[in-house]
Structure formats: structure tokens, C-alpha cells
Short mmCIF file of C-alpha atoms and ligand atoms in Angstrom, two decimals:
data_model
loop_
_atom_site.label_atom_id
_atom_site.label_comp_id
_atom_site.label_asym_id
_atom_site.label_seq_id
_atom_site.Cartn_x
_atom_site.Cartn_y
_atom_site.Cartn_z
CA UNK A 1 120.61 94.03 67.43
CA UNK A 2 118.25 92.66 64.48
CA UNK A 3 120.23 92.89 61.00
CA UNK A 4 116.56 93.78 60.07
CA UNK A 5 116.44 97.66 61.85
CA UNK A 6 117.30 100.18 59.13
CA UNK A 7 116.74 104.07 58.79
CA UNK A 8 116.43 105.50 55.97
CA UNK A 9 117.96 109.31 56.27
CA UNK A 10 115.85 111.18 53.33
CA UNK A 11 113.17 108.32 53.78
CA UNK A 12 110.38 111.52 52.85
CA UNK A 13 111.79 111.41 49.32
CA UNK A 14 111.05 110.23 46.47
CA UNK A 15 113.27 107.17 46.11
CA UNK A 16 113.81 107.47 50.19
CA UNK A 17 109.62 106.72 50.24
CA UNK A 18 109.57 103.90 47.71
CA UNK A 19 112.18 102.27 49.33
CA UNK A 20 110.90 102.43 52.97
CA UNK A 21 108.03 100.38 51.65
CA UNK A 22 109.42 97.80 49.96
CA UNK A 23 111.79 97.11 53.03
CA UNK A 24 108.24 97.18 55.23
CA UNK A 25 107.08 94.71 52.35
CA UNK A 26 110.20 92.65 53.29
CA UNK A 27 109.63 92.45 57.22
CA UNK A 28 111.98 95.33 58.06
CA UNK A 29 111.44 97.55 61.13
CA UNK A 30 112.02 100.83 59.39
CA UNK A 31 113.02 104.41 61.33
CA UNK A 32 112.76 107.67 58.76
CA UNK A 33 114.67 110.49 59.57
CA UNK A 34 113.82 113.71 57.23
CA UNK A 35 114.07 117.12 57.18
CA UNK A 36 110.07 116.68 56.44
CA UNK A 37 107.49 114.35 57.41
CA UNK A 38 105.29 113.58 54.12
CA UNK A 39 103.44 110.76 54.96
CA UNK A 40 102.39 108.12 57.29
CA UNK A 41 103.17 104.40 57.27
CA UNK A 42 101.81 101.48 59.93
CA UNK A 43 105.16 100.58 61.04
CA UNK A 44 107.49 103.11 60.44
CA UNK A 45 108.77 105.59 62.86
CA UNK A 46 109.26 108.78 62.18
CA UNK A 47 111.92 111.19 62.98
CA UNK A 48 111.72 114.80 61.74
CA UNK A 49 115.02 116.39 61.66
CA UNK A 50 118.37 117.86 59.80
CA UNK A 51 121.35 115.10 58.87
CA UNK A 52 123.53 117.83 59.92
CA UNK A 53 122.58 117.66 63.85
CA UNK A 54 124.01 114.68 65.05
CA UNK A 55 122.18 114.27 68.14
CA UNK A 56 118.69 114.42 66.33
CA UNK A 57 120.19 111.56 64.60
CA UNK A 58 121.50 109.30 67.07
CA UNK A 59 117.96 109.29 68.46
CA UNK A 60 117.01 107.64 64.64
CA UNK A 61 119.66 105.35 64.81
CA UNK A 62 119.56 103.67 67.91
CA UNK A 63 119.44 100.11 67.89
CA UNK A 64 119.51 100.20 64.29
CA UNK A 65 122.14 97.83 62.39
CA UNK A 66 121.62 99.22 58.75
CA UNK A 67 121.82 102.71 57.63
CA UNK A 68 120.59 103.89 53.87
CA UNK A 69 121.20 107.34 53.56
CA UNK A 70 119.43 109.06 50.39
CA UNK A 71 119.16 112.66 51.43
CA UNK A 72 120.39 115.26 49.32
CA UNK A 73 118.91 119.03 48.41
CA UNK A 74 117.29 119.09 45.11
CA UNK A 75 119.71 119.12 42.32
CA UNK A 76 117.81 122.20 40.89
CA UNK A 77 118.98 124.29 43.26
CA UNK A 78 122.03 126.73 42.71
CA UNK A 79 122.87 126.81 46.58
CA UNK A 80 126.28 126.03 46.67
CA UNK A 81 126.04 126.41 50.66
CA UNK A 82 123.69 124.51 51.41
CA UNK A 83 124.93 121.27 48.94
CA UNK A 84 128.54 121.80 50.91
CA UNK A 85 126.27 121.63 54.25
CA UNK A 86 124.39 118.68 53.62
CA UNK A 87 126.30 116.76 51.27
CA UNK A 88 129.71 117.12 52.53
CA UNK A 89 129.26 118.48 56.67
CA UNK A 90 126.28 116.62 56.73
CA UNK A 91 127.13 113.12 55.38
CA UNK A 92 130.42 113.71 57.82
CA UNK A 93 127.89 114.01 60.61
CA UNK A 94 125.89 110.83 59.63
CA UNK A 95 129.47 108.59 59.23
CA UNK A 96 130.10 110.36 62.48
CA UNK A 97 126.76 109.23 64.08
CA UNK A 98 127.02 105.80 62.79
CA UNK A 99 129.96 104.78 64.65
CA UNK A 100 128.60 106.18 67.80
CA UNK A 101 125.55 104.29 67.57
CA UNK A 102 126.84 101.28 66.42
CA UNK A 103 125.50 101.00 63.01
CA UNK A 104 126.97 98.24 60.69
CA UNK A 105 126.44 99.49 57.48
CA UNK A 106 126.13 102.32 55.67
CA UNK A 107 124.15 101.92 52.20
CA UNK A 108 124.90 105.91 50.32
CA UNK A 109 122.54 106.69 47.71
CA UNK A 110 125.66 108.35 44.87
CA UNK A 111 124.73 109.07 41.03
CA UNK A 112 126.00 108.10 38.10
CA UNK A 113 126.55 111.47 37.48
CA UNK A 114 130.10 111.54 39.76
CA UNK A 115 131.82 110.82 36.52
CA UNK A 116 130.01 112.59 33.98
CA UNK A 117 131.37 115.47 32.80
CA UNK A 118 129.39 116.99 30.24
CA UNK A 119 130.71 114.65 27.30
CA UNK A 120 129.70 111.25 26.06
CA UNK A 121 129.62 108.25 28.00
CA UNK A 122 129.12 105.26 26.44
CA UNK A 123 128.87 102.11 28.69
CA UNK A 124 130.58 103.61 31.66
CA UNK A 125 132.25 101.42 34.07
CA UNK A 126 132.33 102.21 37.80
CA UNK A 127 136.79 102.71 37.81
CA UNK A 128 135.74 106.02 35.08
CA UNK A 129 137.59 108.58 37.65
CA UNK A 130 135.11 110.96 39.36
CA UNK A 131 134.37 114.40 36.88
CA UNK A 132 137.26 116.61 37.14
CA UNK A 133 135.39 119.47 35.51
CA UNK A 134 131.55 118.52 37.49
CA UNK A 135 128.86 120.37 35.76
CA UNK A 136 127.12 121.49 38.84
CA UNK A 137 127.51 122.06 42.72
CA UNK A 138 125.32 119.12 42.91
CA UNK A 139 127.75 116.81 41.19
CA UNK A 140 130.74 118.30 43.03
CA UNK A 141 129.11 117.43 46.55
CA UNK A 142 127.85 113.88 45.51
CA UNK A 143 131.48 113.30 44.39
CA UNK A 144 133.23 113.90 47.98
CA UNK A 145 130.27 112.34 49.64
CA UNK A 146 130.68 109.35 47.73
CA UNK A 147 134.24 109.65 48.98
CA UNK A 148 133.90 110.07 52.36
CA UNK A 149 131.61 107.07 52.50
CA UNK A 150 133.36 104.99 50.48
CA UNK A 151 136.92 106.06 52.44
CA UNK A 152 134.97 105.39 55.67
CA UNK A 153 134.52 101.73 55.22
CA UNK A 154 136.76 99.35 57.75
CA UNK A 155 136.49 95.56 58.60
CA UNK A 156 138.57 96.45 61.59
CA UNK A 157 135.81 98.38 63.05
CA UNK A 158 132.77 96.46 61.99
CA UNK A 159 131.65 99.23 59.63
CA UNK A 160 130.71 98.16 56.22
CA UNK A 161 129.75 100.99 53.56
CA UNK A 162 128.83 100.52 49.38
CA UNK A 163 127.29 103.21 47.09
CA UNK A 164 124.48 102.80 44.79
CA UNK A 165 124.84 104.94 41.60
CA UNK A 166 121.36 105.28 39.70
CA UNK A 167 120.98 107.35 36.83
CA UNK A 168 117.73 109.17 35.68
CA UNK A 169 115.19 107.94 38.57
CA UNK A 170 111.97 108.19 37.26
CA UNK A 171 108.70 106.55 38.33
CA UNK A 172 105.39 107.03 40.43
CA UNK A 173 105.79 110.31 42.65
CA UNK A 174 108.87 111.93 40.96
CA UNK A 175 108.72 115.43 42.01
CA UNK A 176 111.19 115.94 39.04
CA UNK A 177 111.65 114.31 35.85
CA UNK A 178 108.06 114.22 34.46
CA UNK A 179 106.97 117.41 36.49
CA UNK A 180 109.64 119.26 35.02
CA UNK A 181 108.72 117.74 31.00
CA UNK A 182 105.12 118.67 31.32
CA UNK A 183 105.49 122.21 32.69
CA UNK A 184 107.74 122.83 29.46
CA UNK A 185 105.61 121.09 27.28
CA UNK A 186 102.50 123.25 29.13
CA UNK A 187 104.84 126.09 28.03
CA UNK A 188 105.04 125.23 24.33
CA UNK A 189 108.84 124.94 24.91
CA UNK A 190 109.09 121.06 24.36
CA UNK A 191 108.94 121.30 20.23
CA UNK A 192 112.59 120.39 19.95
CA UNK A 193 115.29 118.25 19.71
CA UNK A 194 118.77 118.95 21.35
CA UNK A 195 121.27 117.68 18.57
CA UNK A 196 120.35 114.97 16.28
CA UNK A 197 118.11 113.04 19.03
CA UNK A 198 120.18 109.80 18.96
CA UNK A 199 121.98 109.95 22.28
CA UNK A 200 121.62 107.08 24.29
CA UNK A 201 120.77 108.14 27.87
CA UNK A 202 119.89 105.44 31.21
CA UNK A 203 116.16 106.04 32.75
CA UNK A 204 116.03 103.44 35.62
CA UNK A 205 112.50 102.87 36.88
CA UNK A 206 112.74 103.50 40.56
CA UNK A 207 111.59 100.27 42.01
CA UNK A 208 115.03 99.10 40.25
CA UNK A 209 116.76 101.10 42.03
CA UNK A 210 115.42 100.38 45.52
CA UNK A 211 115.91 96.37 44.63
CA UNK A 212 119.76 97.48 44.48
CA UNK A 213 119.59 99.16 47.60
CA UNK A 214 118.23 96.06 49.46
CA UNK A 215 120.74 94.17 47.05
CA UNK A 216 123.82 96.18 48.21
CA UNK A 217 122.55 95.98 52.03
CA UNK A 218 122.00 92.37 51.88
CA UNK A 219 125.22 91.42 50.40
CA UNK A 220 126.90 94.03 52.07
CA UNK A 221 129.32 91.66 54.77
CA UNK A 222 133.03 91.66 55.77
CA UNK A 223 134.24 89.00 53.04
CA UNK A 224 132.34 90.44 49.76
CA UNK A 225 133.25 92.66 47.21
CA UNK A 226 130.91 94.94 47.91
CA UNK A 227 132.53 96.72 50.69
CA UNK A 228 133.87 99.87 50.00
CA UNK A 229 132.83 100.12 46.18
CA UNK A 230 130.36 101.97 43.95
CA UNK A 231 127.86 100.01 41.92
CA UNK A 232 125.71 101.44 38.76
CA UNK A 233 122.15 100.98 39.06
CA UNK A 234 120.58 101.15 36.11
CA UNK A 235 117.35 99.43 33.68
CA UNK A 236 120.29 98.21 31.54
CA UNK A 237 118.01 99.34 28.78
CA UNK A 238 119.80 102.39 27.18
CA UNK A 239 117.09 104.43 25.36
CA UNK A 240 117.56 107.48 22.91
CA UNK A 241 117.37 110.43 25.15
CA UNK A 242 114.59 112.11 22.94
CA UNK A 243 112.57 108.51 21.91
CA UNK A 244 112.03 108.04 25.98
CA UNK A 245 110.66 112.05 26.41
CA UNK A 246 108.78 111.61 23.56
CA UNK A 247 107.22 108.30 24.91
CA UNK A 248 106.40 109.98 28.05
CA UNK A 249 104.77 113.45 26.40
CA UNK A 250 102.23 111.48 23.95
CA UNK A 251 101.14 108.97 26.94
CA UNK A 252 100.11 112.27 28.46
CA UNK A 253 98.58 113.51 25.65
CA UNK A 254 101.00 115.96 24.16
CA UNK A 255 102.83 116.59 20.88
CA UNK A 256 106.57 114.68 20.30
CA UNK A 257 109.52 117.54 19.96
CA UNK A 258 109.82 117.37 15.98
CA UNK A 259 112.79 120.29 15.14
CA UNK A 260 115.97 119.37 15.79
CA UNK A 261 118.44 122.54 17.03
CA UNK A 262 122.30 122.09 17.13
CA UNK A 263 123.17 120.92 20.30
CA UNK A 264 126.79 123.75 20.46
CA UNK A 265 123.99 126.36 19.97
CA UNK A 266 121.60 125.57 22.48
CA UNK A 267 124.08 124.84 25.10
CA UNK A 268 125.50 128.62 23.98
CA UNK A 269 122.56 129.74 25.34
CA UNK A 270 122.36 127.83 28.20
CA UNK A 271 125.49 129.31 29.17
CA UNK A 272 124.84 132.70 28.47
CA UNK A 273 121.43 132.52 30.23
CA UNK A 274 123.10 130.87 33.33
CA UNK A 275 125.77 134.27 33.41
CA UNK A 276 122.80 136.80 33.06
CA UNK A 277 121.30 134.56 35.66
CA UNK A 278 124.22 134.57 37.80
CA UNK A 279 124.71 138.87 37.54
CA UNK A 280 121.03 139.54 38.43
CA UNK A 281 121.00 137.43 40.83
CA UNK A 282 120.95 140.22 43.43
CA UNK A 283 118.61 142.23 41.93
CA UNK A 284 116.23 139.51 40.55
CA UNK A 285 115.85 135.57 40.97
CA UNK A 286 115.42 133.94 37.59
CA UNK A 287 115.80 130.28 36.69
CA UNK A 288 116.04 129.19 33.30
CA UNK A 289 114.34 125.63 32.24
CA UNK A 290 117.00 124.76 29.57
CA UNK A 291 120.11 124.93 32.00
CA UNK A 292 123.94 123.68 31.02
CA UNK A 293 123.33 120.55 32.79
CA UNK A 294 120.11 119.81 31.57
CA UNK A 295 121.03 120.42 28.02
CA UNK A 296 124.03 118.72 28.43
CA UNK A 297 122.24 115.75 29.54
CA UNK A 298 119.60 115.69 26.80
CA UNK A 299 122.39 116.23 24.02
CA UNK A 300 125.31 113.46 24.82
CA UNK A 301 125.55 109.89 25.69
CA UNK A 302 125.25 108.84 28.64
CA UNK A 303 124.92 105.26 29.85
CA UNK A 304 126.60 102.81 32.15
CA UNK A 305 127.16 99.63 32.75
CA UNK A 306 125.83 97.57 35.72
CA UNK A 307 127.82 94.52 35.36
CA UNK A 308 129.81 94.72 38.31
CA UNK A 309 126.42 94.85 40.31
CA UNK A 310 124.97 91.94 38.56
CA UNK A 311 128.41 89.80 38.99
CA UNK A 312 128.68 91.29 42.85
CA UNK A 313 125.07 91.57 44.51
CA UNK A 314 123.39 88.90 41.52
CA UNK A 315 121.53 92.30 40.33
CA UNK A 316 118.79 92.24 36.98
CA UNK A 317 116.71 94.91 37.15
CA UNK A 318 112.86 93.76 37.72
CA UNK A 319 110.88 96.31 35.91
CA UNK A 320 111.90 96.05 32.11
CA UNK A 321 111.76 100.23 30.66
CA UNK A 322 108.51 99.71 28.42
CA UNK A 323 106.28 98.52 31.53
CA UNK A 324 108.31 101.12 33.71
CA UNK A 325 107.08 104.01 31.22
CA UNK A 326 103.15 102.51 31.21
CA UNK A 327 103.18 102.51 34.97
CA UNK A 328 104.47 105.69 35.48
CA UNK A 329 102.41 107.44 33.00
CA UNK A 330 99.70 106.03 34.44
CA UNK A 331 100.92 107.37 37.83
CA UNK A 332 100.22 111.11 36.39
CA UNK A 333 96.55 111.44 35.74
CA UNK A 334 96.51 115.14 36.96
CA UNK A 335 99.19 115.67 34.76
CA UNK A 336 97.30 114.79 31.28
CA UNK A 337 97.24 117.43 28.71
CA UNK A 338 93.51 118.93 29.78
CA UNK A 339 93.59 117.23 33.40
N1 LIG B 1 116.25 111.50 41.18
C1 LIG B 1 117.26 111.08 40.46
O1 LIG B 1 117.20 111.00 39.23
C2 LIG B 1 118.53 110.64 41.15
C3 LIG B 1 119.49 109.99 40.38
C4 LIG B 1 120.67 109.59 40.99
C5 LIG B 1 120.85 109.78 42.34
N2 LIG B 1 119.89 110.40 43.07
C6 LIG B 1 120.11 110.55 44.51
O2 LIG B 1 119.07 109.85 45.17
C7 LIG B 1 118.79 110.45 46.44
C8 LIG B 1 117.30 110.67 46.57
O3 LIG B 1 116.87 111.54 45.54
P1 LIG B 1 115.34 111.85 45.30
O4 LIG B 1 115.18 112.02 43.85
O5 LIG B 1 114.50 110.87 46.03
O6 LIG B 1 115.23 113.29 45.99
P2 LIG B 1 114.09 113.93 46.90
O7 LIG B 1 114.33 115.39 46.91
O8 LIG B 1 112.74 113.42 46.52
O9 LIG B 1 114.43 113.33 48.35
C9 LIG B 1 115.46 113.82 49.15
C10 LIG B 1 114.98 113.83 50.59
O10 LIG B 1 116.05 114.31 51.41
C11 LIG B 1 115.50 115.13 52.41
N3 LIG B 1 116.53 116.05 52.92
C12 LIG B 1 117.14 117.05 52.26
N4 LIG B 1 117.98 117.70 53.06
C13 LIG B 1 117.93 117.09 54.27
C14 LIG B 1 118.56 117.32 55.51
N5 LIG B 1 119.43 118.32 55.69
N6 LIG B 1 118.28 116.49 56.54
C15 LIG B 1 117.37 115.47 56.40
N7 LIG B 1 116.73 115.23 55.23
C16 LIG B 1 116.99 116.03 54.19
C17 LIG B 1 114.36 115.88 51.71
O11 LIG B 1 113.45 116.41 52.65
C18 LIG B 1 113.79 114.78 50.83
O12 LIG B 1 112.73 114.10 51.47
C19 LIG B 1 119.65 111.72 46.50
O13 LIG B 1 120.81 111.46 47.24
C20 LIG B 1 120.03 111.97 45.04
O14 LIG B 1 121.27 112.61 44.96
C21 LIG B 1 118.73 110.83 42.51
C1 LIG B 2 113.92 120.68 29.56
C2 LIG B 2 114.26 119.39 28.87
C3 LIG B 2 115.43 119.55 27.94
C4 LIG B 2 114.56 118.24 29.79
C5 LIG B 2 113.47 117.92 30.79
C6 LIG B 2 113.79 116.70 31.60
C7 LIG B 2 114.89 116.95 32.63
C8 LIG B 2 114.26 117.77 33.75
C9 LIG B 2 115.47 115.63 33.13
C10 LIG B 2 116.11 114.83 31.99
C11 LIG B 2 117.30 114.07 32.58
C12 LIG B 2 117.11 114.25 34.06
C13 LIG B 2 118.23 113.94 35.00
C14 LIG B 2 118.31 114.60 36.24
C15 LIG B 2 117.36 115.71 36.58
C16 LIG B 2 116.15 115.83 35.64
C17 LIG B 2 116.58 115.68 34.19
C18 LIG B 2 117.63 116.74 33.83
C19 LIG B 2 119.46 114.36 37.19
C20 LIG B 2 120.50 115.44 36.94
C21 LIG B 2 119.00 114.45 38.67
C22 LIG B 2 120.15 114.17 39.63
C23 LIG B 2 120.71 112.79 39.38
O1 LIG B 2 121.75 112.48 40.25
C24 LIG B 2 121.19 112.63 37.94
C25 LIG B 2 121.68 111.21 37.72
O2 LIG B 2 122.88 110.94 37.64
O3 LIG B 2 120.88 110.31 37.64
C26 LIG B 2 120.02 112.93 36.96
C27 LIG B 2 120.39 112.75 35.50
C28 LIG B 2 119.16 112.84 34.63
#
């Protein structure tokens, strides 16, 4: 079996897609298996289907020695069923799969997020234990799938598994970060700042990330450190979490937030909005933009270091943050204020 035959489970994604083609870049014969097919690559084989039915999968996996899973359901959504199913059943499944079809390692694509709890993190290390309080279902599935991965991982058996935690993806084709900004900001709701706006927050460009996916796989062998752990990838650039918004609203031709707002009171409302939310939920669907999470995450500290993945895996991120914002605002022309 090539050590050069991957699949990418969630390869239709965002980071799933930029990563398929930098391992096609890099002479790897690439297999996609996704829920959805949304595009179409010379050399990559495609195979439509749900990480939760194993025997769809095995067909994705054979002859295949590396496996990088980075399927997940959006972390918008406030389906706690269906982040159990996939997340937890379904990343079962794929472990499950693996060692029926042989696969030699398993490359999970965690967050940063598995230890954050809603409260500052300032240069987090990877032994910070996992959230104990997780802010969302999201979190609280990521967490045990981390585990189970991470648990899973035996020299005995020949099967080798590491997880990558990123933190704030952003970059070309992010259905999330800068989508999400603009449609605020196209709602006039983006004239403030959460707290006192000098939180320091980690926004890795996404081509960073994938470098410490092919990092983690290529390094990933029976004698290295790697096996078994958790790894931060991030720009190593901490930014203020307001200064980097801001960057990214004027390149697209709207106004900086200016006010500031008390961080306790917005995230009040957050919380209240989330119960009203939560009770009209059978009579009426309504999703609120400025969530717990989300203000929690644009009011605190939070940033990590990578060290362990530079001493590990030899990992510097390629794409310094300034160049990373240029390219991906360029990446947005529909997106322009007037486009
Ligand atoms: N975007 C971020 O800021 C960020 C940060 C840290 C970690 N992550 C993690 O990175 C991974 C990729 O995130 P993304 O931003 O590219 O998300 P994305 O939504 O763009 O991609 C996820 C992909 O998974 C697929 N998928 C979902 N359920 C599936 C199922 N049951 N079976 C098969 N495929 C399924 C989707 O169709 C999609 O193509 C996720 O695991 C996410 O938790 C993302
Ligand atoms: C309405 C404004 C206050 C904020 C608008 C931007 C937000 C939509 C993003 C800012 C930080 C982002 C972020 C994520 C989603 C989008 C934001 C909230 C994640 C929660 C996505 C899931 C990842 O696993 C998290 C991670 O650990 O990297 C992201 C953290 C940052």
C-alpha cells in the first residue's frame, strides 16, 4: 500500500477542500468522502456519503494508508442530535472502519476550542484539561471525539492517530467567518465593540493549517511524539480580536465598530436571547447573530501556543497574518460593500 493514498472524510469543506489540493500539489492520490460533492478535481475520487455508514466508507478507504478526517456539522447549528451522531457515533464508525481496512493513520481535525471555556486564555498549552463547562454542543462533541481518537492510537496494532487543533480558520472560501461579519455589518449591527477591544484572539490563515495536517501525517510514525497527542495550529500571530474584524470590514469597504459596550452586558443578552430562543423554539425558529459563544469569543482572550508542534512536526506557519488578511479579502469580491 503507497504511504501516499489518503482520504480526506469532509474533503467538500472548507479546510477539507484546501487541503485535498495541496496534498494533489504534493503527488498524493487523494479519495474524498462527503456527505456532498462540491466540486471536481483531475485526480481525486469522489465518494458521496455519511461518516456514520461504515460500509459507504470502507469503499473510500480501501487501499488507502492515511486517513484525515475533518468532517463535522456546522458549529452554528443548535442540533444537539445530530453533533452526538456525527461527532461522537460517527467518528466511532470511522476508527471502526479504519482498522477494518487497514488504514495506518488517522490525522482528526480537533479545535482549540476543547479547552476553552468561555474565560481568558492566554498562551494555552495543549496539557490545559478539556472545558469542563463547554460553551456549546459543538465543543462538547469535538471534546470526546478528540478522545476517542486520541484513546484509539496503538503501536501494537499499527494504528497511529494525532489531532490538529486550529483556532479561527479563516481564508479563501470560508462559508463562515467573513460571511457571517459582512451580513452583520450589511445589517448595521457591526458598530461595536464587545468590552474594551483589547483581547487577543488566534486567526490562522487556512493554508497554515493544512501545512500542519500534512506536518502531523508526515511525522506521524511509531517512534515520534506525535502519536497519540494534540497539537495547536495556529499563525502564532495573536491579534486583538476587534483590530483583525476591523481589518477585514474596511478592506471590504465598510465602517470599523467604533462604540465600545460592556462585555457582562452584552453577553446578558446573549443569554437571555438564547432562552427566548430556546422556549419558542416550537412555535418559531429564530437564531440570534450575537450568540453566548460568539460573544464570548469576541470579548476574552484567547490564544495558544504552538510550540509543541514546532518542537514535534518542525511546524512555522507559512502565511504570516497581514498577507493572510490581503489574500483573503481579496478572495471576497462579491462581498464588497456595493458588490
Ligand atoms: N472553521 C474553523 O474555524 C475551525 C476551527 C477549528 C476546527 N475546525 C474543524 O475543522 C473541520 C472542518 O471545518 P470547516 O470549517 O472546513 O467546515 P465545513 O462545514 O466547511 O466542512 C465540513 C464538511 O464535513 C462534511 N460533513 C458533515 N457531516 C458529514 C457526514 N455525516 N458525513 C460526511 N461528511 C460530512 C460537510 O458536508 C462539509 O463538507 C471540522 O472538524 C471543524 O470542527 C474548524
Ligand atoms: C457577530 C460578531 C460579534 C462576530 C462575527 C464573527 C464570528 C462569526 C466569528 C469570530 C470568531 C469565530 C470563531 C468560530 C466561528 C465564527 C466566529 C465566532 C469558531 C467557533 C468555529 C468553530 C471552531 O472550532 C472554533 C475554533 O476553535 O477555532 C472557532 C473559534 C472562532
Amino acid at each position: 500500500m503507497s504511504s501516499k493514498r489518503c482520504t480526506v472524510i469532509g474533503g467538500s469543506g472548507f479546510l477539507g477542500r484546501h487541503l485535498v489540493e495541496r496534498l494533489v500539489d504534493r503527488g498524493y492520490t487523494v479519495n474524498v468522502f462527503d456527505i456532498r460533492q462540491a466540486y471536481e478535481l483531475p485526480g481525486v475520487t469522489f465518494h458521496q456519503g455519511d461518516l456514520c455508514d461504515k460500509q459507504a466508507l470502507l469503499v473510500a478507504l480501501k487501499d488507502v494508508s492515511i486517513v484525515f478526517h475533518c468532517a463535522s456539522p456546522a458549529p452554528g447549528s443548535d442540533d444537539r442530535a445530530l453533533f452526538q451522531r456525527v461527532n461522537i457515533d460517527g467518528t466511532q464508525t470511522v476508527i471502526q472502519a479504519c482498522h477494518e481496512a487497514g488504514v495506518q493513520k488517522l490525522i482528526l481535525t480537533s479545535s482549540a476550542s476543547v479547552v476553552f471555556e468561555g474565560t481568558d486564555i492566554k498562551n494555552g498549552r495543549e496539557d490545559l484539561p478539556y472545558a469542563k463547562k463547554p460553551i456549546d454542543y459543538y465543543t462538547e462533541t469535538k471534546i470526546q471525539q478528540e478522545k476517542l481518537v486520541l484513546e484509539a492510537c496503538s503501536k501494537e496494532k499499527g494504528f497511529l492517530t494525532v489531532a490538529i487543533r486550529p483556532h479561527g480558520i479563516f481564508g479563501p472560501r470560508d462559508p463562515q467567518l467573513v460571511p457571517i461579519l459582512v451580513d452583520t455589518a450589511r445589517r448595521g449591527k457591526m458598530k461595536f465593540i464587545i468590552g474594551d477591544g483589547s483581547n487577543l484572539v488566534d486567526f490562522t490563515y487556512v493554508e497554515n493549517v493544512v501545512h500542519g495536517h500534512i506536518l502531523a501525517a508526515e511525522h506521524l510514525k511509531a517512534d515520534s511524539p506525535l502519536c497519540g497527542q494534540a497539537y495547536h495550529i495556529t499563525n502564532d500571530e495573536p491579534v486583538r480580536f476587534w483590530d483583525f474584524m476591523s481589518q477585514i470590514l474596511v478592506g471590504l469597504g465598510y465602517s470599523a465598530p467604533r462604540y465600545h459596550l460592556p462585555y457582562t452586558l452584552v453577553y446578558g443578552i446573549a443569554l437571555l436571547l438564547w432562552l427566548i430562543a430556546l422556549v419558542l423554539r416550537p412555535l418559531i425558529r429564530i437564531k440570534p447573530t450575537f450568540t453566548p459563544m460568539r460573544v464570548a469569543l469576541a470579548g476574552t482572550h484567547h490564544y495558544y501556543s504552538c510550540t509543541r508542534a514546532k518542537k514535534d512536526m518542525g511546524y512555522q506557519p507559512p502565511v504570516p497574518l497581514q498577507e493572510a488578511i490581503v489574500r483573503t479579502v481579496e478572495s471576497y469580491p462579491h462581498l464588497q460593500k456595493g458588490a
